[in-house]
GROMACS .gro file of C-alpha atoms in nm:
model
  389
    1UNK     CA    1   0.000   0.000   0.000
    2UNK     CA    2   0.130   0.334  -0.077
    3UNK     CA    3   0.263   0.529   0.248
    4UNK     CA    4   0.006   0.815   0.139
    5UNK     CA    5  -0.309   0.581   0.134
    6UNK     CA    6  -0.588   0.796   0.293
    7UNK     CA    7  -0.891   0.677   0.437
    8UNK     CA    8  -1.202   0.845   0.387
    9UNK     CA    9  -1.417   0.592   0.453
   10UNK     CA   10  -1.623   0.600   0.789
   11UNK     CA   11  -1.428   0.412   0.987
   12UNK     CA   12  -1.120   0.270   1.035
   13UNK     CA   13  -1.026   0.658   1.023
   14UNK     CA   14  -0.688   0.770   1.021
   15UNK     CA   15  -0.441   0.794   1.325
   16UNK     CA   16  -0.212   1.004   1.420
   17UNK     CA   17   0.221   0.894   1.431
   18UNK     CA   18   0.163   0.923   1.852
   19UNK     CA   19  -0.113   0.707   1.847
   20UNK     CA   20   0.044   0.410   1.657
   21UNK     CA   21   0.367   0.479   1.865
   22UNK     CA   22   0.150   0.467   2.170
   23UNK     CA   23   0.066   0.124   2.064
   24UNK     CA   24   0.476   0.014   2.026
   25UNK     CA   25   0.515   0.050   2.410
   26UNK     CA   26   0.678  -0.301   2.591
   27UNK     CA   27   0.383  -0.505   2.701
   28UNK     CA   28   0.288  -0.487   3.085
   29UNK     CA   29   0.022  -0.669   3.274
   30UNK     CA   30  -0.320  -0.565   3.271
   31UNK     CA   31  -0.317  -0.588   3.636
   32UNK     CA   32  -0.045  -0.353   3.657
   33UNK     CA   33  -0.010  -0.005   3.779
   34UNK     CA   34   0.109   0.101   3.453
   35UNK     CA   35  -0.191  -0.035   3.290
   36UNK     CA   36  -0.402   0.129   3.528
   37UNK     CA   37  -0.218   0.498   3.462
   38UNK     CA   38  -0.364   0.427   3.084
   39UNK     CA   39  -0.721   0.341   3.151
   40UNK     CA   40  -0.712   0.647   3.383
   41UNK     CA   41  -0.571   0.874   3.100
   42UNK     CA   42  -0.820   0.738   2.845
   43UNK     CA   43  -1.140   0.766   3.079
   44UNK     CA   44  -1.055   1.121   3.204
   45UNK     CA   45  -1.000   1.244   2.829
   46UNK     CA   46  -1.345   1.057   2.757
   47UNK     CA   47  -1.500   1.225   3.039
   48UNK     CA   48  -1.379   1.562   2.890
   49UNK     CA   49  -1.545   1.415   2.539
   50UNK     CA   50  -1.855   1.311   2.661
   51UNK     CA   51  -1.968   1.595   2.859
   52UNK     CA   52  -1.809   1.913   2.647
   53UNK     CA   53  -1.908   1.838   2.289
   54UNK     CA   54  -2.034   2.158   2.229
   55UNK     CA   55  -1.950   2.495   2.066
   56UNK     CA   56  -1.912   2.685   2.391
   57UNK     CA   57  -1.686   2.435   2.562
   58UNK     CA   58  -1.942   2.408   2.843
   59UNK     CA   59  -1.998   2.092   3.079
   60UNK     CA   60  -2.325   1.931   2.996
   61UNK     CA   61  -2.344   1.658   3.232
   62UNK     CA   62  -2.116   1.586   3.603
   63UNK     CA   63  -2.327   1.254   3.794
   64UNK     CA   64  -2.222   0.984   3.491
   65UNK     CA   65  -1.859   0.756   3.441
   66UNK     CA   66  -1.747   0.703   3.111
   67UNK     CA   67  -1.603   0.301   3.059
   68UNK     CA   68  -1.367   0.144   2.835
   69UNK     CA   69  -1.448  -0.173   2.649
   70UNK     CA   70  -1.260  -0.425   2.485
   71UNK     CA   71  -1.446  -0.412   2.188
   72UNK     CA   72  -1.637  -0.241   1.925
   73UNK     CA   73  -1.900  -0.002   1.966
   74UNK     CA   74  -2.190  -0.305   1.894
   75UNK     CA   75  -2.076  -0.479   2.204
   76UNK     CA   76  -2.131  -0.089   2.385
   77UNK     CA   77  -2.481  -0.100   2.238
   78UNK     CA   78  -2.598  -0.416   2.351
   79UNK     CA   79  -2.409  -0.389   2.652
   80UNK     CA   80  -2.672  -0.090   2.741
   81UNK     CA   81  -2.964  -0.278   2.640
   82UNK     CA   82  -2.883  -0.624   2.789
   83UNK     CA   83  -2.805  -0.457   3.185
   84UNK     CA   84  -3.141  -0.252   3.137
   85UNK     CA   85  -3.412  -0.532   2.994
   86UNK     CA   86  -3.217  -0.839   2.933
   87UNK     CA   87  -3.460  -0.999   3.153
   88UNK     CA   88  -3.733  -0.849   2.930
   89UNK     CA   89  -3.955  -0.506   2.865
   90UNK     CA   90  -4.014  -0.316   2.601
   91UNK     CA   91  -3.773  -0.097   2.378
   92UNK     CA   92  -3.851   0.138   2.140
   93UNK     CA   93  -3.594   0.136   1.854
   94UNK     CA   94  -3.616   0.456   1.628
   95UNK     CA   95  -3.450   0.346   1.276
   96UNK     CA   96  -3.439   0.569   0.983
   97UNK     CA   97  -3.075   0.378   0.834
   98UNK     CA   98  -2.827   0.046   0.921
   99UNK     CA   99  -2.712   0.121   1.245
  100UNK     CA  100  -3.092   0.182   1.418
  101UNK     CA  101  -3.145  -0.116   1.257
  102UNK     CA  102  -2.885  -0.307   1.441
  103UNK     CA  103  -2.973  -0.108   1.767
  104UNK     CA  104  -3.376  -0.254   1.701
  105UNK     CA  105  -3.222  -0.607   1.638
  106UNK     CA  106  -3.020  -0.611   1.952
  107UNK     CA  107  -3.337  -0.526   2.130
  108UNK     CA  108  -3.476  -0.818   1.966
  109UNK     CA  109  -3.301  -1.052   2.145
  110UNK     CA  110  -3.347  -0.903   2.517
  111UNK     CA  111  -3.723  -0.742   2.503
  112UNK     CA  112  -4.043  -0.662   2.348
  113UNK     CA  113  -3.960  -0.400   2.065
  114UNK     CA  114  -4.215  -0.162   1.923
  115UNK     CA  115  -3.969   0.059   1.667
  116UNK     CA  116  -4.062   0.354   1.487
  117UNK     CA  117  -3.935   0.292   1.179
  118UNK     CA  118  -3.861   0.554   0.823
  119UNK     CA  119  -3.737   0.468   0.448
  120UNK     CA  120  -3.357   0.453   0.550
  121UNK     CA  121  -3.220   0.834   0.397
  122UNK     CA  122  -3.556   1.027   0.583
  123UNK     CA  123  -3.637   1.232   0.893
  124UNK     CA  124  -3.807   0.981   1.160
  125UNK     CA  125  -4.179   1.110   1.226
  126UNK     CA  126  -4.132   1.288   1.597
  127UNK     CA  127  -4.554   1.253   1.600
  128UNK     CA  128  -4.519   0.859   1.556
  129UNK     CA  129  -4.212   0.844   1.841
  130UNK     CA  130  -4.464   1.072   2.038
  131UNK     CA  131  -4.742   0.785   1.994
  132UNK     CA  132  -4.504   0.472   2.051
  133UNK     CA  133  -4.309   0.592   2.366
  134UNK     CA  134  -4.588   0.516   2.656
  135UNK     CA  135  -4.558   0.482   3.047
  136UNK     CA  136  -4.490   0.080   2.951
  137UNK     CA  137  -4.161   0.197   2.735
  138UNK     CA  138  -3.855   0.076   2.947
  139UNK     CA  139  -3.594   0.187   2.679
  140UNK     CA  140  -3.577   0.426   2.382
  141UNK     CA  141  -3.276   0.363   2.147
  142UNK     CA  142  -3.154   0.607   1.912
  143UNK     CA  143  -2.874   0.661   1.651
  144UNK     CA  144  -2.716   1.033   1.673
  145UNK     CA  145  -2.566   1.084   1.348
  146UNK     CA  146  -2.721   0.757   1.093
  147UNK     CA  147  -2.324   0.658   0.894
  148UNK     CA  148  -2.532   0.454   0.644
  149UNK     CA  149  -2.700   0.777   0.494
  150UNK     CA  150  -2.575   1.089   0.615
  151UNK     CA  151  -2.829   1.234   0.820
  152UNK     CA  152  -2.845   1.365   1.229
  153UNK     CA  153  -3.122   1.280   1.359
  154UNK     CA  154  -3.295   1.469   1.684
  155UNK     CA  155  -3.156   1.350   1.976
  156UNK     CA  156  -3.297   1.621   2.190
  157UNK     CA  157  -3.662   1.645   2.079
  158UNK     CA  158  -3.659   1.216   2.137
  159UNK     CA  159  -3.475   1.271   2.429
  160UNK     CA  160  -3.781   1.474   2.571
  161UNK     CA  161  -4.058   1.219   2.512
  162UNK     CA  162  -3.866   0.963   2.643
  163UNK     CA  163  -3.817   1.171   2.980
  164UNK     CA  164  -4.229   1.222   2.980
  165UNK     CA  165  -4.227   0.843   2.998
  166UNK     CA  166  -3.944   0.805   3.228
  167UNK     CA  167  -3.827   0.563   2.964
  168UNK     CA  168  -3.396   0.526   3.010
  169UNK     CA  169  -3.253   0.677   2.671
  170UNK     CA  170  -2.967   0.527   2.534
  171UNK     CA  171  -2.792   0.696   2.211
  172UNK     CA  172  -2.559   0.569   1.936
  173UNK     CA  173  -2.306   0.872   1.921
  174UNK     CA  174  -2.047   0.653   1.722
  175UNK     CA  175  -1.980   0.896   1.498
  176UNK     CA  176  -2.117   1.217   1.670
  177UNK     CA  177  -1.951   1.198   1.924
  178UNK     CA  178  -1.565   1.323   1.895
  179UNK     CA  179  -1.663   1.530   1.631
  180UNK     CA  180  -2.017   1.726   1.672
  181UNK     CA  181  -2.196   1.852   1.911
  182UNK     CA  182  -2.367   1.640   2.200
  183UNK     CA  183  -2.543   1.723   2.491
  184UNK     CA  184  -2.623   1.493   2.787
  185UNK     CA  185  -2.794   1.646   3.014
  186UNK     CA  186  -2.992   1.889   2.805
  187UNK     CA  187  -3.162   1.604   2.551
  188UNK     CA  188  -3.209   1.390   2.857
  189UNK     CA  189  -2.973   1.122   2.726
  190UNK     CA  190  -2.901   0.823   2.998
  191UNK     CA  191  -2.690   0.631   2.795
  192UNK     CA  192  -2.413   0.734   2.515
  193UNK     CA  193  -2.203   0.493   2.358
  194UNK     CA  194  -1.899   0.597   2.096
  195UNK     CA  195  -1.633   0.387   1.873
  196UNK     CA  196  -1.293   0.429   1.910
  197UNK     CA  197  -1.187   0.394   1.559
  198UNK     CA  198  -1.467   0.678   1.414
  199UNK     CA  199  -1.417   1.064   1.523
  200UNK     CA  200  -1.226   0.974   1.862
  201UNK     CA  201  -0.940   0.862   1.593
  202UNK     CA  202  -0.794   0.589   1.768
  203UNK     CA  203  -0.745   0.190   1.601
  204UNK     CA  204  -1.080  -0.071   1.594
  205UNK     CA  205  -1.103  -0.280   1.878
  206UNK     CA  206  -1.207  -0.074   2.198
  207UNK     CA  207  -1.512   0.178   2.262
  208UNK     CA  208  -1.650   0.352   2.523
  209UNK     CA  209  -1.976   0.411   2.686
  210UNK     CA  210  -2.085   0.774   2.907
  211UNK     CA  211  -2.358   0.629   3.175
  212UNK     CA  212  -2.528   0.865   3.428
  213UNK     CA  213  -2.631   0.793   3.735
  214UNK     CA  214  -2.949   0.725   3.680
  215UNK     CA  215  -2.881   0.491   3.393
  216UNK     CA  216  -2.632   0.294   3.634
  217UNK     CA  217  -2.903   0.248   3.930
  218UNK     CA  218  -3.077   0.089   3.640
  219UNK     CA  219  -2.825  -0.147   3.564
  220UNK     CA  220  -2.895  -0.520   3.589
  221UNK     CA  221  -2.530  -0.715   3.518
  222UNK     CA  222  -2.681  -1.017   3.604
  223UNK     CA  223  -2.925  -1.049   3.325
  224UNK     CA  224  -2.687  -0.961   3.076
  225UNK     CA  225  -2.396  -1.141   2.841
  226UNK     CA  226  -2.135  -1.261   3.118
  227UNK     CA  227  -1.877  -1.050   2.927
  228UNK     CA  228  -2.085  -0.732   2.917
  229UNK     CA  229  -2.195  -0.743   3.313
  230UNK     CA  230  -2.225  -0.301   3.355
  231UNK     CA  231  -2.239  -0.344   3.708
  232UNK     CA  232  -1.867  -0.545   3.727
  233UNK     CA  233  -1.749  -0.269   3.438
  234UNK     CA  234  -1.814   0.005   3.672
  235UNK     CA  235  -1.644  -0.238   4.021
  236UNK     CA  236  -1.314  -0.258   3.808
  237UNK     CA  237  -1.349   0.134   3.656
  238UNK     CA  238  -1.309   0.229   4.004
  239UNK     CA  239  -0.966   0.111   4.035
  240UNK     CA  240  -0.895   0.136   3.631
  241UNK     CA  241  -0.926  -0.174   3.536
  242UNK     CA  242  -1.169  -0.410   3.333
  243UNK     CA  243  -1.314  -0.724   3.422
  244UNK     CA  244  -1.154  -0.916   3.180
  245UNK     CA  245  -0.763  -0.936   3.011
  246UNK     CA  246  -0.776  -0.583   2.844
  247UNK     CA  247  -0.607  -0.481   2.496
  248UNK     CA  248  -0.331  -0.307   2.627
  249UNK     CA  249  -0.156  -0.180   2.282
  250UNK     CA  250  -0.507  -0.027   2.196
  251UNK     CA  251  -0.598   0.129   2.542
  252UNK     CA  252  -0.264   0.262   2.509
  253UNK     CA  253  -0.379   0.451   2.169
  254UNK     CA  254  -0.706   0.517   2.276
  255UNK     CA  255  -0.540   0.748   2.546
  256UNK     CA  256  -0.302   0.937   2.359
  257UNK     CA  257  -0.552   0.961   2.067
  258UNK     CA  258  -0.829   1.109   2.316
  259UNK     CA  259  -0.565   1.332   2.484
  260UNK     CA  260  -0.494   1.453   2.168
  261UNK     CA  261  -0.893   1.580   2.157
  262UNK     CA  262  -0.844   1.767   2.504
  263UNK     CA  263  -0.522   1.944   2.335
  264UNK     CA  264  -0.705   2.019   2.064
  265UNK     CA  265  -1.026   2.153   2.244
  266UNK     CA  266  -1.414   2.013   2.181
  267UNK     CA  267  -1.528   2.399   2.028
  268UNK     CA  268  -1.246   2.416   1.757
  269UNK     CA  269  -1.285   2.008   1.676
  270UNK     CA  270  -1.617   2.037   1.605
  271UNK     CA  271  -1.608   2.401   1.393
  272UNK     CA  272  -1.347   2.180   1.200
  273UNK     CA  273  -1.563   1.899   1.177
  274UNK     CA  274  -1.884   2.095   1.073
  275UNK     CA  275  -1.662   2.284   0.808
  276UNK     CA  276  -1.540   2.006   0.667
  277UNK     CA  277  -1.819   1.835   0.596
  278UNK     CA  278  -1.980   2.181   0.417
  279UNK     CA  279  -1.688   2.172   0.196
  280UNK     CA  280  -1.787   1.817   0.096
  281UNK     CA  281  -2.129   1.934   0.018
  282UNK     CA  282  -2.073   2.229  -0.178
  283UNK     CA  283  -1.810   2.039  -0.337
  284UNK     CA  284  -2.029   1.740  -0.454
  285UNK     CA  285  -2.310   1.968  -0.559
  286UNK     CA  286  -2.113   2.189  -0.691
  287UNK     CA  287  -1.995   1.900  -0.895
  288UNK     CA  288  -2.355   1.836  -1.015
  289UNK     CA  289  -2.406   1.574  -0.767
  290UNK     CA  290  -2.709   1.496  -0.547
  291UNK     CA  291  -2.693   1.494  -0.199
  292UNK     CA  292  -2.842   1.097  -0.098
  293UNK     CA  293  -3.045   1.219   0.226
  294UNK     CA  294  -3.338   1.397   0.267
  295UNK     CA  295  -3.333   1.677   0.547
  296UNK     CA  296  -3.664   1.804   0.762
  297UNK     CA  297  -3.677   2.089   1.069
  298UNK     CA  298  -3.587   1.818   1.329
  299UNK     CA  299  -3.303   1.669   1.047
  300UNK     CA  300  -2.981   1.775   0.904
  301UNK     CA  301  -2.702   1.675   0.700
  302UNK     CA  302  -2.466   1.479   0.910
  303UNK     CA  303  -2.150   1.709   0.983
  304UNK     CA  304  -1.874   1.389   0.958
  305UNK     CA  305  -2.038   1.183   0.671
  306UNK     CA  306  -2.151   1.280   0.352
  307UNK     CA  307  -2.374   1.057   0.158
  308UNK     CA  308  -2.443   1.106  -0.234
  309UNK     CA  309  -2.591   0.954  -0.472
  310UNK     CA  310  -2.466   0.773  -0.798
  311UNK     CA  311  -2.550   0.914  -1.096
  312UNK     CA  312  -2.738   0.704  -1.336
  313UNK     CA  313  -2.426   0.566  -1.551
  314UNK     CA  314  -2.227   0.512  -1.285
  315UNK     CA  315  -2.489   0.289  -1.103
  316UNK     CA  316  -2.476   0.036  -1.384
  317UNK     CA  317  -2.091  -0.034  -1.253
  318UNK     CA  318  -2.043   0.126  -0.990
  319UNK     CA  319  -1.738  -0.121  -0.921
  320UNK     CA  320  -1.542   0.067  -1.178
  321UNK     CA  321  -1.593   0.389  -1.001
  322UNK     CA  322  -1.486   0.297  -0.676
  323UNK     CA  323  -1.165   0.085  -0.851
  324UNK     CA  324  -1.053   0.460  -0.982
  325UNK     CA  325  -1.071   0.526  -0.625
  326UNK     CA  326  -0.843   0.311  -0.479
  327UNK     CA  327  -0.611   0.351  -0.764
  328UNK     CA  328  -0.586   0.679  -0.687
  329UNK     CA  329  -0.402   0.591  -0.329
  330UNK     CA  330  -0.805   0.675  -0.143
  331UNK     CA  331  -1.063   0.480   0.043
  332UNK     CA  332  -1.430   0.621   0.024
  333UNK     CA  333  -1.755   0.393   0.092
  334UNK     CA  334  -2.054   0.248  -0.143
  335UNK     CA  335  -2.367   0.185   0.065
  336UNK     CA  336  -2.508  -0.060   0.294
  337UNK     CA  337  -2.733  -0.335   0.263
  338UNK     CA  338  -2.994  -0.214  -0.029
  339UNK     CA  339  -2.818   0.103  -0.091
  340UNK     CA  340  -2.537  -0.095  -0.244
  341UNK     CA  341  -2.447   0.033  -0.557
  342UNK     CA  342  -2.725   0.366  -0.543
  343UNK     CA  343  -2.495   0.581  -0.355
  344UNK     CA  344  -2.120   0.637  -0.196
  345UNK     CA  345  -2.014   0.790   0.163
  346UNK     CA  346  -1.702   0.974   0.242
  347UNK     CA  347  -1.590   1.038   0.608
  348UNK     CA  348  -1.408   1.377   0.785
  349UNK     CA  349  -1.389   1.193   1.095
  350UNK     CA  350  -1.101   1.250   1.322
  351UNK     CA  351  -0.788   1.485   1.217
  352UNK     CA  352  -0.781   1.518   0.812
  353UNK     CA  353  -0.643   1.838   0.695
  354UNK     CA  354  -0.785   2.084   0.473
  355UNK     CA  355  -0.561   1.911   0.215
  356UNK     CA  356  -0.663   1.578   0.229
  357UNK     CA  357  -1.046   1.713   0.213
  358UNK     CA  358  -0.934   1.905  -0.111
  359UNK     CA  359  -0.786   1.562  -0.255
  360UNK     CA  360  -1.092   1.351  -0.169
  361UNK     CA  361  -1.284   1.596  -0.387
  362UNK     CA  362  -1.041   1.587  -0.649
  363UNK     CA  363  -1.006   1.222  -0.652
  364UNK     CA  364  -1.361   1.155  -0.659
  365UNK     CA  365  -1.439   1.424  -0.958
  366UNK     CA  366  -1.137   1.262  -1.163
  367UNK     CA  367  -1.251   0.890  -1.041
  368UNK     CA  368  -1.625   1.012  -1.214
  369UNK     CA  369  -1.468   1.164  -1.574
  370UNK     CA  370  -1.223   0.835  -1.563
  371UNK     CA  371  -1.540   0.633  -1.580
  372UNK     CA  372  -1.731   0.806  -1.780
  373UNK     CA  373  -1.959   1.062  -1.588
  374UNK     CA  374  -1.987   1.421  -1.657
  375UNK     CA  375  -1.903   1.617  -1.352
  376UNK     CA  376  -1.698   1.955  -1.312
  377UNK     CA  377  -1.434   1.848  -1.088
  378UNK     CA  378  -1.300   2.192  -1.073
  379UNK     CA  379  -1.628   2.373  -1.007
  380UNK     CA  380  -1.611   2.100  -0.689
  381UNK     CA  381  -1.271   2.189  -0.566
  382UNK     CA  382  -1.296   2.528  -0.574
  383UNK     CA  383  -1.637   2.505  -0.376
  384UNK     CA  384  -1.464   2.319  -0.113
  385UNK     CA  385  -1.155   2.564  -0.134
  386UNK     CA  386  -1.381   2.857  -0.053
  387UNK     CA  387  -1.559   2.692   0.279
  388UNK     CA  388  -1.178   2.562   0.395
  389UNK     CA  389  -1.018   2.768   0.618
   0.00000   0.00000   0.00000
């Protein structure tokens, strides 16, 4: 692979030259003080993440304890629904794209689910959440910012019919979360799980979960997976540690990369985040492209993936498209499940450069003529050049 590869796809993201150093460290014991130092670097930097996403810096929750896992953000997700109805109730899953979907099929398997469901790309109907979420409603699950289509959904307006129902809310900020704006306390979230290898910019393999207080009262380890037992997670927190033998190379670059997120500061990550992704819009329209998602008052654009659609040569092979790609040293995404060959996704997650933005664009406009399309790949860089700082 060429040493300038770049990845702009959502996920594995980028990392930094400390964070892969980070993970070139001797080995020590889990059970080691050293170890311990690192889980406490990583979960005070997460604490910092989870509770001052937003524009003003500002603290937006202080009763919860972020957690470490030694795994991917799906074993976060039903790690929060297992230890709140794995011995049954009823979740309402909200799913407008691929990742709700997996949050309503993880319910599946622990509780009654009555989901609120939208053609994946749409705004979810706030008046049909409003008539699902009752007094019975243990859980609400929700997906922050949907990766399969580009769209943020709104997290605060669920957030406040679940708290009329005194329902526990538990949100998917995998790749929100690092990178936008999000607020605990003010849309009533109990539950927030993240991915380390998305906007936190750290390698696959660990994430991390924000619980409050509340949320961890409600916590039942004992009818949940042996492996994802909350209530043991949060015994062994206390002294650093995690139940189990814990992936010391990647805790070690989960902490360096999230440090690296303090030192840069949550109000300046997330103006860079939000104009990043504008420059991918304008650039892509400005391309003659169509935007794939469809946005409503309660819906925007998602501000670290873009989703477009393929135009209508393209989509008879699209693999030809995304072969120009690669060949052109870059890594973008087609779509998920049914949207496989209608539209591609490209990522700003983590720490690209204005330069590697403006190369995306370029390499996606020249990856189009290459195969055939008629685009203005110039139009598109220079309307990402004029929203990059």
């Amino acid at each position: 692979m060429r040493e300038d590869f770049l990845l702009l796809n959502p996920g594995p993201v980028p990392v930094t030259r400390d964070v892969r150093q980070a993970m070139n460290e001797p080995m020590v014991s889990h059970r080691s003080a050293e170890f311990e130092a690192v889980y406490e670097r990583a979960q005070d930097a997460l604490d910092y993440v989870f509770t001052q996403s937003t524009l003003e810096g500002e603290t937006t929750a202080s009763d919860g304890t972020s957690l470490v896992f030694n795994g991917t953000a799906t074993m976060a997700m039903e790690a929060a629904v297992a230890n709140l109805v794995g011995d049954g109730g009823k979740v309402v899953p909200l799913v407008n794209g691929k990742f709700g979907r997996r949050f309503k099929r993880i319910a599946d398997r622990y509780a009654s689910v009555d989901s609120v469901e939208a053609t994946w790309g749409q705004s979810l109907d706030l008046d049909a959440v409003a008539e699902t979420v009752d007094d019975d409603t243990d859980v609400v699950t929700m997906v922050h910012n949907e990766t399969s289509t580009g769209l943020l959904n709104p997290v605060e307006e669920v957030g406040e019919i679940a708290d009329e129902h005194d329902a526990t809310f538990v949100v998917d900020g995998v790749t929100s979360i690092g990178g936008d704006e999000f607020r605990i306390d003010d849309w009533n979230v109990d539950v927030a799980v993240t991915d380390a290898q998305k906007c936190l910019a750290a390698p696959p393999g660990t994430s991390a979960m924000y619980a409050t207080e509340a949320a961890q009262e409600a916590f039942d380890g004992d009818a949940a997976p042996f492996y994802e037992d909350l209530d043991w997670h949060l015994r062994k927190a206390e002294s650093h540690q995690t139940p189990f033998t814990s992936a010391v190379p990647l805790f070690r670059a989960l902490a360096v990369a999230v440090e690296n997120i303090v030192e840069e500061g949550m109000p300046e990550r997330i103006e860079r985040h939000r104009e990043q992704s504008r420059a991918f819009r304008e650039a892509f329209t400005a391309m003659g492209l169509e935007l794939f998602a469809e946005r409503n008052d309660a819906t925007e654009y998602s501000n670290t993936l873009t989703g477009v659609s393929l135009p209508a040569h393209t989509r008879e092979n699209p693999g030809d498209f995304f072969d120009a790609i690669e060949a052109r040293g870059v890594s973008i995404s087609g779509g998920q499940a049914h949207l496989g060959g209608e539209i591609f996704r490209v990522s700003n997650m983590g720490n690209l450069s204005s330069e590697q933005i403006l190369r995306g664009v370029r390499t996606i406009g020249e990856a189009f003529e290459e195969t055939g399309e008629d685009v203005d790949t110039e139009a598109g860089v220079e309307a990402a050049r004029d929203v990059l700082r």
